[in-house]
Short mmCIF file of C-alpha atoms in Angstrom, two decimals:
data_model
loop_
_atom_site.label_atom_id
_atom_site.label_comp_id
_atom_site.label_asym_id
_atom_site.label_seq_id
_atom_site.Cartn_x
_atom_site.Cartn_y
_atom_site.Cartn_z
CA THR I 1 -14.93 8.71 7.74
CA GLN I 2 -12.42 6.16 6.31
CA LEU I 3 -13.80 4.31 3.48
CA LEU I 4 -12.32 1.17 4.90
CA GLU I 5 -12.24 0.15 8.70
CA GLN I 6 -9.82 -2.48 10.24
CA SER I 7 -10.12 -4.18 13.47
CA PRO I 8 -8.51 -4.95 15.87
CA GLN I 9 -5.85 -1.93 15.45
CA PHE I 10 -3.42 -3.88 17.29
CA LEU I 11 -3.12 -7.57 18.32
CA SER I 12 -0.46 -9.40 20.31
CA ILE I 13 -0.75 -13.12 20.92
CA GLN I 14 1.47 -15.92 21.46
CA GLU I 15 2.92 -18.31 18.97
CA GLY I 16 0.31 -21.12 18.08
CA GLU I 17 -2.66 -19.13 18.83
CA ASN I 18 -5.50 -18.61 16.03
CA LEU I 19 -6.49 -14.93 15.22
CA THR I 20 -8.96 -13.13 13.00
CA VAL I 21 -8.98 -9.61 11.66
CA TYR I 22 -11.57 -7.81 9.89
CA CYS I 23 -12.01 -5.17 7.38
CA ASN I 24 -15.03 -3.60 6.95
CA SER I 25 -17.01 -0.91 4.59
CA SER I 26 -20.35 0.43 4.10
CA SER I 27 -19.33 0.46 0.51
CA VAL I 28 -19.71 -2.59 -1.93
CA PHE I 29 -16.52 -3.54 -4.00
CA SER I 30 -15.83 -5.55 -7.14
CA SER I 31 -12.70 -7.02 -5.44
CA LEU I 32 -10.59 -6.67 -2.38
CA GLN I 33 -6.90 -7.36 -1.74
CA TRP I 34 -5.05 -8.26 1.45
CA TYR I 35 -1.26 -7.38 1.95
CA ARG I 36 1.35 -7.96 4.88
CA GLN I 37 3.89 -5.43 5.41
CA GLU I 38 6.94 -6.03 7.49
CA PRO I 39 9.24 -3.24 8.90
CA GLY I 40 11.26 -1.48 6.54
CA GLU I 41 9.51 -3.09 3.29
CA GLY I 42 6.68 -2.15 1.14
CA PRO I 43 3.38 -4.08 1.55
CA VAL I 44 3.37 -7.52 -0.25
CA LEU I 45 0.12 -8.70 -1.75
CA LEU I 46 -1.28 -11.87 -0.05
CA VAL I 47 -4.80 -12.55 -2.09
CA THR I 48 -7.30 -11.06 -3.85
CA VAL I 49 -10.97 -11.73 -3.57
CA VAL I 50 -13.57 -11.20 -6.11
CA THR I 51 -16.75 -13.25 -5.38
CA GLY I 52 -19.21 -12.48 -2.58
CA GLY I 53 -18.96 -15.42 0.10
CA GLU I 54 -15.60 -16.51 -1.54
CA VAL I 55 -13.05 -18.19 0.57
CA LYS I 56 -9.47 -18.51 -0.23
CA LYS I 57 -6.73 -20.54 1.62
CA LEU I 58 -3.09 -19.75 1.54
CA LYS I 59 -1.38 -22.39 3.66
CA ARG I 60 -2.45 -21.18 7.30
CA LEU I 61 -4.09 -18.17 6.35
CA THR I 62 -7.79 -18.30 5.19
CA PHE I 63 -9.48 -15.10 3.63
CA GLN I 64 -13.20 -14.61 3.18
CA PHE I 65 -15.24 -12.19 1.29
CA GLY I 66 -18.29 -10.97 2.71
CA ASP I 67 -21.51 -11.96 0.84
CA ALA I 68 -22.33 -8.58 0.17
CA ARG I 69 -18.77 -7.69 -1.02
CA LYS I 70 -18.68 -5.14 1.83
CA ASP I 71 -16.30 -6.70 4.05
CA SER I 72 -13.63 -9.34 4.72
CA SER I 73 -11.85 -11.18 7.20
CA LEU I 74 -8.44 -13.02 7.60
CA HIS I 75 -8.12 -15.89 10.09
CA ILE I 76 -4.54 -17.29 10.73
CA THR I 77 -4.32 -20.58 12.25
CA ALA I 78 -1.48 -21.68 14.65
CA ALA I 79 0.29 -18.25 14.11
CA GLN I 80 4.11 -18.07 13.97
CA THR I 81 6.54 -15.28 14.85
CA GLY I 82 7.00 -15.02 11.09
CA ASP I 83 3.31 -13.80 10.85
CA THR I 84 4.24 -10.57 12.42
CA GLY I 85 3.47 -7.50 10.49
CA LEU I 86 1.12 -5.04 9.54
CA TYR I 87 -1.93 -6.47 7.61
CA LEU I 88 -3.59 -4.34 5.01
CA CYS I 89 -6.72 -4.65 3.52
CA ALA I 90 -7.16 -2.47 0.02
CA VAL I 91 -9.91 -1.76 -2.83
CA ASN I 92 -9.99 0.03 -6.01
CA TYR I 93 -12.13 3.01 -5.73
CA GLY I 94 -12.78 5.08 -8.71
CA GLN I 95 -9.42 6.52 -9.77
CA ASN I 96 -7.84 5.64 -6.37
CA PHE I 97 -6.44 2.45 -4.88
CA VAL I 98 -7.55 2.68 -1.26
CA PHE I 99 -5.74 1.08 1.68
CA GLY I 100 -7.29 0.36 4.99
CA PRO I 101 -5.25 2.12 8.31
CA GLY I 102 -4.18 -1.99 9.08
CA THR I 103 -3.99 -4.38 11.80
CA ARG I 104 -0.48 -4.25 13.42
CA LEU I 105 0.15 -8.03 14.34
CA SER I 106 2.77 -8.97 16.98
CA VAL I 107 3.16 -13.04 17.45
CA LEU I 108 5.50 -13.51 20.57
CA PRO I 109 7.46 -16.70 20.96
CA ASP G 1 15.01 -10.33 -11.56
CA ALA G 2 15.46 -7.18 -9.67
CA GLY G 3 12.12 -5.79 -7.86
CA VAL G 4 10.85 -2.52 -7.71
CA THR G 5 13.77 0.15 -6.44
CA GLN G 6 13.72 3.57 -4.88
CA SER G 7 16.19 5.95 -4.32
CA PRO G 8 17.28 7.16 -1.95
CA THR G 9 16.36 5.03 1.15
CA HIS G 10 16.50 7.62 3.79
CA LEU G 11 16.38 11.42 3.26
CA ILE G 12 16.25 14.55 5.66
CA LYS G 13 15.06 17.96 4.61
CA THR G 14 13.96 21.20 6.22
CA ARG G 15 10.72 22.72 5.85
CA GLY G 16 10.24 24.77 2.52
CA GLN G 17 12.69 22.47 0.58
CA HIS G 18 12.07 20.53 -2.40
CA VAL G 19 12.71 16.92 -2.83
CA THR G 20 12.73 14.47 -5.57
CA LEU G 21 12.38 10.67 -5.12
CA ARG G 22 12.92 8.15 -7.98
CA CYS G 23 11.49 4.77 -8.82
CA SER G 24 12.55 2.14 -11.08
CA PRO G 25 9.67 -0.40 -11.92
CA ILE G 26 10.20 -4.07 -12.66
CA SER G 27 11.25 -4.65 -15.95
CA GLY G 28 8.25 -4.87 -18.66
CA HIS G 29 6.02 -2.87 -16.09
CA LYS G 30 4.48 0.00 -17.70
CA SER G 31 2.57 1.47 -14.54
CA VAL G 32 4.01 3.07 -11.54
CA SER G 33 2.07 4.46 -8.69
CA TRP G 34 3.00 6.58 -5.69
CA TYR G 35 1.97 6.24 -2.07
CA GLN G 36 2.46 8.14 1.15
CA GLN G 37 2.58 6.12 4.55
CA VAL G 38 2.36 8.21 7.67
CA LEU G 39 3.68 6.29 10.71
CA GLY G 40 1.08 4.05 12.09
CA GLN G 41 -1.43 4.26 8.83
CA GLY G 42 -2.03 2.35 5.76
CA PRO G 43 -0.54 3.81 2.58
CA GLN G 44 -2.37 6.84 0.82
CA PHE G 45 -2.52 6.99 -2.74
CA ILE G 46 -0.89 9.90 -4.43
CA PHE G 47 -0.46 9.26 -8.17
CA GLN G 48 -0.54 6.58 -10.93
CA TYR G 49 1.04 6.72 -14.35
CA TYR G 50 0.74 4.59 -17.09
CA GLU G 51 2.52 4.99 -20.52
CA LYS G 52 3.86 8.17 -19.24
CA GLU G 53 0.56 9.45 -18.57
CA GLU G 54 -1.08 10.52 -15.27
CA ARG G 55 -4.26 8.32 -14.64
CA GLY G 56 -5.04 8.80 -11.08
CA ARG G 57 -4.53 11.51 -8.52
CA GLY G 58 -5.31 11.03 -5.01
CA ASN G 59 -6.41 14.14 -2.58
CA PHE G 60 -2.90 15.55 -2.17
CA PRO G 61 -1.85 19.33 -2.69
CA ASP G 62 -0.68 20.60 -5.88
CA ARG G 63 3.00 20.90 -3.82
CA PHE G 64 2.89 17.14 -5.03
CA SER G 65 3.78 16.35 -8.41
CA ALA G 66 5.33 13.25 -10.29
CA ARG G 67 6.30 12.37 -14.21
CA GLN G 68 7.02 9.11 -15.82
CA PHE G 69 9.92 8.48 -18.34
CA PRO G 70 10.10 6.63 -21.62
CA ASN G 71 11.95 3.98 -19.64
CA TYR G 72 9.26 3.87 -17.48
CA SER G 73 10.88 5.01 -14.21
CA SER G 74 9.51 7.76 -12.13
CA GLU G 75 9.94 10.72 -10.03
CA LEU G 76 7.74 12.05 -7.32
CA ASN G 77 8.53 15.83 -6.43
CA VAL G 78 7.45 17.78 -3.37
CA ASN G 79 7.71 21.16 -3.32
CA ALA G 80 7.76 23.38 0.04
CA LEU G 81 7.98 20.94 2.30
CA LEU G 82 5.87 20.69 5.56
CA LEU G 83 6.71 18.72 8.78
CA GLY G 84 3.50 16.91 7.97
CA ASP G 85 5.22 15.55 4.78
CA SER G 86 7.51 13.23 6.97
CA ALA G 87 6.60 9.69 5.84
CA LEU G 88 7.44 6.47 4.12
CA TYR G 89 6.90 7.25 0.20
CA LEU G 90 6.23 3.86 -1.50
CA CYS G 91 6.31 3.30 -5.28
CA ALA G 92 4.40 0.19 -6.64
CA SER G 93 4.67 -1.19 -10.33
CA SER G 94 2.34 -3.04 -12.38
CA LEU G 95 2.10 -4.51 -15.78
CA ALA G 96 -1.14 -3.20 -16.67
CA GLY G 97 -2.91 0.26 -16.49
CA PRO G 98 -5.21 1.31 -13.60
CA HIS G 99 -5.48 -1.04 -10.78
CA GLY G 100 -6.53 -4.06 -12.40
CA ALA G 101 -3.05 -5.71 -12.09
CA THR G 102 -1.09 -6.71 -9.10
CA GLN G 103 0.78 -3.96 -7.69
CA TYR G 104 4.54 -4.99 -6.57
CA PHE G 105 5.87 -2.46 -3.96
CA GLY G 106 9.24 -1.26 -3.54
CA PRO G 107 10.93 -0.87 0.10
CA GLY G 108 10.11 3.19 0.04
CA THR G 109 11.88 6.23 0.87
CA ARG G 110 11.91 7.57 4.35
CA LEU G 111 11.32 11.22 4.43
CA LEU G 112 12.12 13.29 7.48
CA VAL G 113 11.26 16.91 7.43
CA LEU G 114 12.73 19.06 10.27
#
């Protein structure tokens, strides 16, 4: 069983549509991070959420940390082709830094 | 300022061989972490080094080893390569020690084991 589950695994949408991807766990975390990884590159940090119920906005991206700090969501408004990529959530877990399996988003023109 | 750099960018090896991957952190960063990313999956944590000491280790066999040099650059070594070691190997650097600081990732080294 993976520490972090992400859904959906794949998502293909048209430019201009809205979407939400999810990161879930049965464990409680002090913080959670979201990354975006584009082909041929390493992941790039988008946001860190630390407080249960916290909502952070980054332009068209809205991140929410669950009240119980076990889950998080990423909502993208009016998706653009430049949003295409692998979206990863990640947490500190003991001595490790653990990534979820990712949601692969494809935004079509 | 230069970001995290990794070399080589691509590498092809055969089973049983040994490989050394290199990483140069962002100037001023003292922590380097290594990750393995198999196609279609998220990165898996291998090691973290801070101030030249190992501070964290993931669930990888002893064939994987690493070290950090006085200039904070790092090497990841993998012995007795298996087909399953084929992956993108990512290096990340951060200012501070274990996992409290933002990590900046390099572009990775893509290893293919035949």
